[in-house]
CSV table of C-alpha atoms in Angstrom, one decimal:
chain,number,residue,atom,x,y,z
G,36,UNK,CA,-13.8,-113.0,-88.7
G,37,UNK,CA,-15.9,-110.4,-88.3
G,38,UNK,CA,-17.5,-108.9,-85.3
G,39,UNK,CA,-21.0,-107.6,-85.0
G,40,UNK,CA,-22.0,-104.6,-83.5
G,41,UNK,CA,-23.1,-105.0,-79.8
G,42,UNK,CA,-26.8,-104.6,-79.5
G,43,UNK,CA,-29.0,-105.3,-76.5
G,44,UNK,CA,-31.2,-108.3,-76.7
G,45,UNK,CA,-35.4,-106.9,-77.6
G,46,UNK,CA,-36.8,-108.8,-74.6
G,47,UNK,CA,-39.8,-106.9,-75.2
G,48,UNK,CA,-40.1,-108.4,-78.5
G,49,UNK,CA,-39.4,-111.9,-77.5
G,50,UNK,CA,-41.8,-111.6,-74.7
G,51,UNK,CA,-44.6,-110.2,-77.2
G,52,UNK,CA,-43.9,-113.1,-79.4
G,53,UNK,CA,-44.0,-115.5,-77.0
G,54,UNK,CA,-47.1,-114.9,-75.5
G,55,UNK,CA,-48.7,-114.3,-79.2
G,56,UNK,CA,-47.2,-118.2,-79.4
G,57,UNK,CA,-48.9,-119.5,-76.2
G,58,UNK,CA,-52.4,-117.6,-77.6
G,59,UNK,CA,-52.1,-119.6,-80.8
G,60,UNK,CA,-51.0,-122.8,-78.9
G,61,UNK,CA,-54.3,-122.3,-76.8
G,62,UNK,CA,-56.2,-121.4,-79.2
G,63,UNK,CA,-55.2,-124.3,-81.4
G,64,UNK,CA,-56.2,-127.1,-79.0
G,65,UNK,CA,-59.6,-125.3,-78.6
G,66,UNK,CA,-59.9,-125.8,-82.3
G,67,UNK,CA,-58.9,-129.5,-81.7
G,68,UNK,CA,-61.3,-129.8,-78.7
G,69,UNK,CA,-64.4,-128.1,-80.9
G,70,UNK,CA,-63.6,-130.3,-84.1
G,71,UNK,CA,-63.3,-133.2,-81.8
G,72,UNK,CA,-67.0,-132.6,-80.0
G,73,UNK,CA,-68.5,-132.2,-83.4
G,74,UNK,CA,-67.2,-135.3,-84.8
G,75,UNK,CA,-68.9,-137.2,-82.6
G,76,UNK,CA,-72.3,-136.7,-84.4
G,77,UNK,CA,-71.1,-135.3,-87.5
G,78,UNK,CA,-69.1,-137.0,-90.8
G,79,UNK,CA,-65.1,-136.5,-90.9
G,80,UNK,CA,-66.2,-135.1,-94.6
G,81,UNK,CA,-68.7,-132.3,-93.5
G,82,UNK,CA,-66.6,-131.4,-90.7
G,83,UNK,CA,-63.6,-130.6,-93.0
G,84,UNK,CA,-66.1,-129.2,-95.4
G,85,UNK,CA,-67.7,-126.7,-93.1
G,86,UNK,CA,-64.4,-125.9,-91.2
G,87,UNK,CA,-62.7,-125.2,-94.7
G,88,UNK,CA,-65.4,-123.1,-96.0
G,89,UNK,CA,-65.9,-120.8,-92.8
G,90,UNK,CA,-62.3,-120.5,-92.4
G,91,UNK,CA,-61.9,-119.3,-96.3
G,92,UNK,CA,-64.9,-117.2,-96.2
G,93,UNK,CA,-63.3,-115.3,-93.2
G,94,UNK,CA,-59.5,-114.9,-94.4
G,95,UNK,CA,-61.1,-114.0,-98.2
G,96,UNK,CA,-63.1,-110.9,-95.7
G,97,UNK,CA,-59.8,-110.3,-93.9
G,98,UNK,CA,-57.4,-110.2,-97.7
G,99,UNK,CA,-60.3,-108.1,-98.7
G,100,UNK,CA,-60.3,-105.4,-96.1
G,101,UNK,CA,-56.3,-105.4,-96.7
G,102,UNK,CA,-56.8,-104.9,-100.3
G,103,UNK,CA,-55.2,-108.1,-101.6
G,104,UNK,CA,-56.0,-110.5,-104.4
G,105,UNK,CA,-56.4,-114.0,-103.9
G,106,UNK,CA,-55.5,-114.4,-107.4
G,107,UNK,CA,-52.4,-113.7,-106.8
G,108,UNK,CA,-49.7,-115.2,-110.0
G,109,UNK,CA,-47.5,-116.3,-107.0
G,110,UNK,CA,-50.5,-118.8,-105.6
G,111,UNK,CA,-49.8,-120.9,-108.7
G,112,UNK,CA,-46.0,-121.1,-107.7
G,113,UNK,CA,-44.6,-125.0,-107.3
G,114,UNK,CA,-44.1,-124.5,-103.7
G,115,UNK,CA,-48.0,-123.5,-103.1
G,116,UNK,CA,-48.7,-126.6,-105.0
G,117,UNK,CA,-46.5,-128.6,-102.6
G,118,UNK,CA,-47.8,-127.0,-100.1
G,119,UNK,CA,-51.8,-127.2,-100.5
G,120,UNK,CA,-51.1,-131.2,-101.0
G,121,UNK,CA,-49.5,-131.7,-98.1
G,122,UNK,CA,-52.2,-129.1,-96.0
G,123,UNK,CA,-54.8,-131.5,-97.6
G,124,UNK,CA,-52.8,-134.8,-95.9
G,125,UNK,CA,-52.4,-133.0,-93.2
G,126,UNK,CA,-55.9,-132.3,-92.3
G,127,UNK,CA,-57.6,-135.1,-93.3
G,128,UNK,CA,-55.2,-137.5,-91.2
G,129,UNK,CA,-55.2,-135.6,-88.4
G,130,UNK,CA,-59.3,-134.6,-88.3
G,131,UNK,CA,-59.4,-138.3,-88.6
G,132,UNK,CA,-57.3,-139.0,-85.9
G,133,UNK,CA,-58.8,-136.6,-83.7
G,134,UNK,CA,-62.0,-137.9,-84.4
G,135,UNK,CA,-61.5,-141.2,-83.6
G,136,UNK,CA,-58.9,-141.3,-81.0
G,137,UNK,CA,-57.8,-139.7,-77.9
G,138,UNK,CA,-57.6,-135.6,-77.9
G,139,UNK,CA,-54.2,-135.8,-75.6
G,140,UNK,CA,-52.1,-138.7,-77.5
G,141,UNK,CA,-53.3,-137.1,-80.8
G,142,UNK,CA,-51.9,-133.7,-79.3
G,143,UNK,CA,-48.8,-135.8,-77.9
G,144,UNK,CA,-47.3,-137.1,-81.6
G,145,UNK,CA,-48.3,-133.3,-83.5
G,146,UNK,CA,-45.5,-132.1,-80.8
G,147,UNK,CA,-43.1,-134.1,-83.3
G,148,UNK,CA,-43.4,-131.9,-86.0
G,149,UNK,CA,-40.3,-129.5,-85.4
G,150,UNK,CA,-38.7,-132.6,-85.6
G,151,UNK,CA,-39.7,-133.7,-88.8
G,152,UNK,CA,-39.1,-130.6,-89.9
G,153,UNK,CA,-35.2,-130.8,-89.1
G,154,UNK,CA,-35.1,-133.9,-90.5
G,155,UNK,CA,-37.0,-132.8,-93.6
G,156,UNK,CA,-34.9,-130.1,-94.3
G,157,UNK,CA,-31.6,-132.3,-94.1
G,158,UNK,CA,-32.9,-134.6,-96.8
G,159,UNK,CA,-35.3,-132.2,-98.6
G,160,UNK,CA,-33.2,-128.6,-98.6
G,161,UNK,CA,-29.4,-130.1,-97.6
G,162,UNK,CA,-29.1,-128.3,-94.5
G,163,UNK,CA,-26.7,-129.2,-92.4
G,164,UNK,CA,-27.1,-130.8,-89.4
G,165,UNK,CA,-24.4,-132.2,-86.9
G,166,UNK,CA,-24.0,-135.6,-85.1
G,167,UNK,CA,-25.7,-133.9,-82.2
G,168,UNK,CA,-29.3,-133.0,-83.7
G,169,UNK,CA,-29.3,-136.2,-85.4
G,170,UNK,CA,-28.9,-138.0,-82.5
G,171,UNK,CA,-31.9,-135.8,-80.8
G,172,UNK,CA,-33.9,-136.6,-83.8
G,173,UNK,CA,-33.2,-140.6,-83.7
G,174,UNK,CA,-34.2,-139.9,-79.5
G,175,UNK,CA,-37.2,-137.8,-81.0
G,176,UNK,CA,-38.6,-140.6,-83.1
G,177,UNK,CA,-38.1,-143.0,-80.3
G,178,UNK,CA,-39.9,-140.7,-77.8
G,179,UNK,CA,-43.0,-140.9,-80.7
G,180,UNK,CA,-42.8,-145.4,-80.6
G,181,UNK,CA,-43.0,-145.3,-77.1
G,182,UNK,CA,-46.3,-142.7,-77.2
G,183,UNK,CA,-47.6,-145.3,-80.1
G,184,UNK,CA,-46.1,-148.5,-78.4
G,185,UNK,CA,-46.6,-150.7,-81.5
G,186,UNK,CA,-45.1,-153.8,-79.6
G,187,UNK,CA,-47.8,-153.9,-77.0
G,188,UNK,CA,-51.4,-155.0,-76.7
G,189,UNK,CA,-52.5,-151.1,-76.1
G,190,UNK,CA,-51.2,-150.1,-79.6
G,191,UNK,CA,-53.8,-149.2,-81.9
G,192,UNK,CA,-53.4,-148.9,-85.7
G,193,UNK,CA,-55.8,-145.6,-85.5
G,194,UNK,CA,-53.2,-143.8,-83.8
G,195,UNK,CA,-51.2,-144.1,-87.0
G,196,UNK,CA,-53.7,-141.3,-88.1
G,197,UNK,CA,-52.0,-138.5,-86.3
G,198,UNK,CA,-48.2,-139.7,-87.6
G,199,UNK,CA,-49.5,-139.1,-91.4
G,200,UNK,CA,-51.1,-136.1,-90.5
G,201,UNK,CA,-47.8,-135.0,-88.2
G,202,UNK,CA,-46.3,-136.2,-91.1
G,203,UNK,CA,-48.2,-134.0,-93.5
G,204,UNK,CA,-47.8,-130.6,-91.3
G,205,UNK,CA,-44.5,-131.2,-91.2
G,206,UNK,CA,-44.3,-131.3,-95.2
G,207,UNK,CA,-46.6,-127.9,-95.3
G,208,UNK,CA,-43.9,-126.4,-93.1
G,209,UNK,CA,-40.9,-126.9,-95.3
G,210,UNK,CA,-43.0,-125.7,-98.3
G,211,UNK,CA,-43.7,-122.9,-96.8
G,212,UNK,CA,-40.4,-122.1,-96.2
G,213,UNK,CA,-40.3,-121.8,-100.4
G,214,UNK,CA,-43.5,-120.3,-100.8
G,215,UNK,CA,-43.3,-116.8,-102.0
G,216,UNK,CA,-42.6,-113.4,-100.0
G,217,UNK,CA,-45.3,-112.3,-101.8
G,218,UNK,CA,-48.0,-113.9,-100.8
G,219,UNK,CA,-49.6,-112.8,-96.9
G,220,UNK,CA,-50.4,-114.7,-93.9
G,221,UNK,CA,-54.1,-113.6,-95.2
G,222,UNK,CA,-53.6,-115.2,-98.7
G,223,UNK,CA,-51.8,-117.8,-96.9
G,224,UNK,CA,-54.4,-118.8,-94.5
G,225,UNK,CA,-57.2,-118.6,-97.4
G,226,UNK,CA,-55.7,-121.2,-99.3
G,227,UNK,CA,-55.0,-123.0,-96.5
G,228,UNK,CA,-58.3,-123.5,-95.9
G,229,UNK,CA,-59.3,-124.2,-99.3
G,230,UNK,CA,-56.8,-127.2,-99.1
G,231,UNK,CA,-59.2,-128.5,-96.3
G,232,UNK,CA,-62.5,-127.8,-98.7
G,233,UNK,CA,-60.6,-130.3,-101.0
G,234,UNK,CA,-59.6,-132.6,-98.1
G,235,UNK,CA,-63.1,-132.7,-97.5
G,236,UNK,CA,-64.5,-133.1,-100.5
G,237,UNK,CA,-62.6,-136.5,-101.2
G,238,UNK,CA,-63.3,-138.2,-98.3
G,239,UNK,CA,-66.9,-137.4,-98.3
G,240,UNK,CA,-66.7,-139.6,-102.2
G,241,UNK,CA,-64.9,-142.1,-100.4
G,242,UNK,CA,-66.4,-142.4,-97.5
G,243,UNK,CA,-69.9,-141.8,-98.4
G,244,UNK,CA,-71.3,-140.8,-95.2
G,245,UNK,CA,-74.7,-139.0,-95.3
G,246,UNK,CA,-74.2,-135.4,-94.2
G,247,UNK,CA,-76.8,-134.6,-91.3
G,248,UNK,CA,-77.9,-130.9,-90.5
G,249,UNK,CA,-76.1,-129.5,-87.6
G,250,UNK,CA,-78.2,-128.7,-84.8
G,251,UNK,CA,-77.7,-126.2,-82.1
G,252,UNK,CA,-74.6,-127.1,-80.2
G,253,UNK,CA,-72.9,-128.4,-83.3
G,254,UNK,CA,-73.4,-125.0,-84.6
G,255,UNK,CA,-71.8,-123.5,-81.9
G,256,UNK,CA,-68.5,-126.4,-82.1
G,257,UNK,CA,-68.4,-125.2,-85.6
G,258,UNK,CA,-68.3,-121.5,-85.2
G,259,UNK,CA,-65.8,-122.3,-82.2
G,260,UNK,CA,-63.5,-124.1,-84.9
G,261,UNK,CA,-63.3,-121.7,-87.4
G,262,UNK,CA,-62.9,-118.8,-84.8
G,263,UNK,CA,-60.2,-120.7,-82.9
G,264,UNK,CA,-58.4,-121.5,-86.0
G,265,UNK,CA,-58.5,-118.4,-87.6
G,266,UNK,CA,-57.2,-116.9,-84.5
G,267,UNK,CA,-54.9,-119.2,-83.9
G,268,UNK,CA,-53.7,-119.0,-87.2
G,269,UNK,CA,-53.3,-115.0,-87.2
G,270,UNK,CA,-51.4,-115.2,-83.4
G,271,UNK,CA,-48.8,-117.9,-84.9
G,272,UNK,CA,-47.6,-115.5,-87.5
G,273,UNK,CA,-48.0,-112.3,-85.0
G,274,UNK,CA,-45.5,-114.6,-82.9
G,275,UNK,CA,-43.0,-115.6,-86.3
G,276,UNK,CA,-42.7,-112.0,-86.6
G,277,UNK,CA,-42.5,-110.1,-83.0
G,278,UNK,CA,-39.8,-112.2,-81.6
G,279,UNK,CA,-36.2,-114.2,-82.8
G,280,UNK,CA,-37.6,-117.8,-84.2
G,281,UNK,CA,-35.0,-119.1,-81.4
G,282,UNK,CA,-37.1,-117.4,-78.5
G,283,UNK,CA,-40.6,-117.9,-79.6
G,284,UNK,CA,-40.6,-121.1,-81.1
G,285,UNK,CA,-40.1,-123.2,-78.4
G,286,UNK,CA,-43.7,-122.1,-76.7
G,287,UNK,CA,-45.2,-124.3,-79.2
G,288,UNK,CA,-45.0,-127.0,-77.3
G,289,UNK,CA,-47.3,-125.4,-74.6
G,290,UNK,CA,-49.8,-126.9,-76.9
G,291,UNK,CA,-49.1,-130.0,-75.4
G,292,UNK,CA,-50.1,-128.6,-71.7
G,293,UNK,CA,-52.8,-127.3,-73.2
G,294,UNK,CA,-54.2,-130.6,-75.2
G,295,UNK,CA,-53.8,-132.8,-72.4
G,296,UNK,CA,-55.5,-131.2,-70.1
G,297,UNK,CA,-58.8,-130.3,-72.5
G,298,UNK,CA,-58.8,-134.2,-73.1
G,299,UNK,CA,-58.8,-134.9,-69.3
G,300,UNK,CA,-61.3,-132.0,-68.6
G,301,UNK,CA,-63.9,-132.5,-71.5
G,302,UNK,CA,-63.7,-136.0,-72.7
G,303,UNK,CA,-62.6,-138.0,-69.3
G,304,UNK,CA,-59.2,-139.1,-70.8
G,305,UNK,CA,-56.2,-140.1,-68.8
G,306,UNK,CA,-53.3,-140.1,-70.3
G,307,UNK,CA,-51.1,-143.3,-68.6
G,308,UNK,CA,-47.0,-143.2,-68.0
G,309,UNK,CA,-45.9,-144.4,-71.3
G,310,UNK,CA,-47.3,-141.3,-72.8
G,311,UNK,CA,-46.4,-138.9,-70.7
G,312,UNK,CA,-42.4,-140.2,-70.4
G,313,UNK,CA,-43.0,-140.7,-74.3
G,314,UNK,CA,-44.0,-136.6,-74.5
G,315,UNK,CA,-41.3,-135.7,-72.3
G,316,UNK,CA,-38.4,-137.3,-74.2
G,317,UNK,CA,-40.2,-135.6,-78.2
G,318,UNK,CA,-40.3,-132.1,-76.3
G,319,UNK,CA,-36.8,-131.8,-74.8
G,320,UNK,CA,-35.1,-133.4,-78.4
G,321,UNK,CA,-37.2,-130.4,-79.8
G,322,UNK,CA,-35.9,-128.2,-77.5
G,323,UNK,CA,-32.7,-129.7,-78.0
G,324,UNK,CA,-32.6,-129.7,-81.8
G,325,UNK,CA,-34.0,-125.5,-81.3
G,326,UNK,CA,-31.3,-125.0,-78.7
G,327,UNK,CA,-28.1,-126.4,-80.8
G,328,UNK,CA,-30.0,-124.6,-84.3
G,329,UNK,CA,-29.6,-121.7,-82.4
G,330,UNK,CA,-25.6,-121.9,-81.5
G,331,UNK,CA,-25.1,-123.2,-85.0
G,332,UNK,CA,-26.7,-120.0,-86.3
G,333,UNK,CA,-24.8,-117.5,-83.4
G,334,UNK,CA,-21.4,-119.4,-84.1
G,335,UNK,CA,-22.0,-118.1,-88.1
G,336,UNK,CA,-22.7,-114.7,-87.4
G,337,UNK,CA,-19.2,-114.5,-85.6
């Protein structure tokens, strides 16, 4: 066994990253709240046309004023591909489903993403988990039934929207983790974008919804979405890359402070006790599943 050298914990950069996470967690249900607000009025296929094409526009600007090529080899990779697919599920389900259902349970089942992503990589990559995260995972998924309560008169199908589009982030995530060093959050965030172009492109043909000219405070919901998500976007990978994962990670599910109460403030929701004990048991098995990733990872470097 070997022992590592002593080192002092960087606090300062877990603190830095950790606040870069709760920027991106705010800024990220702004982005919800704006693409929410222009729904209303506007087709689910323009929204994720405009919202993909502003968001491109402005991480081609930001590649370009870093001196890097969007046509990068690596963009072609299998991974990418994997990845774009799932960004397009992603997006589409989840626009859809914060379109036509509640801002805070929409926010509520995204929080079970980090769960789907242990899961994933179990099946997907063979990591190994122990009897202990699986358990929190099995407590996870029930936590996301009793926010969806299929068995009761309140369960609507719509809300099955957010799952596929938790679903699909969750896919996104794990190919990310194959994508290439190569490519930049910059290059990453363009395609990213372009994913949702496509998203939107084939649900306008299916849906065939007229697209209406935006007036003035759509305008504005638009701008807000592309700036919150480009923002949010650039903080989340400040945040990856200031801090340990371990530390900053968990400050994602701020998000879910943050979602709820945009819903209660700007659209009059209230979410009832089934949701909230529903949120509470998906956030502490994510925390859970971080906490015992964490030891598993300490316990090998020893």
């Amino acid at each position: 066994m070997t022992v590592p050298i002593a080192s002092a914990p960087n606090h300062r950069a877990n603190l830095i990253g950790s606040l870069w996470m709760m920027a991106a967690m705010v800024a990220f249900s702004f982005e919800d709240a704006f693409v929410k607000a222009v729904s209303e009025n506007h087709a689910v296929g323009q929204v994720l046309l405009v919202f993909g094409i502003g968001g491109a526009l402005l991480f081609a600007v930001i590649a370009r004023f870093q001196k890097q090529r969007l046509l990068n080899p690596d963009v072609l990779s299998r991974a990418m591909g994997i990845r774009v697919v799932f960004e397009v599920i992603g997006r589409l389900f989840y626009v859809l489903a914060l379109a036509l259902t509640p801002l805070s349970s929409t926010t509520a089942i995204l929080q079970a993403t980090p769960i789907i992503v242990v899961l994933g990589a179990a099946v997907i990559f063979g990591e190994k988990v122990g009897w202990r995260r699986w358990a929190a995972i099995i407590v996870g998924l029930i936590g996301v039934l009793i926010i969806l309560r299929p068995t009761t008169d309140s369960f609507s199908a719509l809300s099955l929207l957010a799952v596929i589009g938790t679903i699909g982030f969750a896919g996104r995530d794990l190919a990310s983790r194959a994508a290439p060093l190569s490519l930049s959050t910059a290059i990453l965030g363009f395609y990213g974008f372009i994913a949702i172009i496509v998203a939107g492109i084939l649900f306008s043909i299916w849906d065939g919804k007229a697209f209406i000219w935006p007036d003035g405070h759509s305008i504005l919901y638009y701008v807000g979405a592309i700036l919150m998500g480009a923002f949010a976007y650039a903080s989340l990978m400040k945040a990856m890359r200031s801090g340990d994962v371990s530390a900053v990670t968990p400050f994602r599910y701020t998000r879910l402070l943050f979602g709820i109460a945009l819903g209660m403030i700007l659209f009059g929701e209230r979410p009832d006790l089934p949701m909230m004990v529903g949120c509470g048991i998906v956030v502490l098995s994510g925390l859970f599943i971080l906490w015992r990733g964490k030891m598993k990872t300490e316990h090998l470097d020893t």
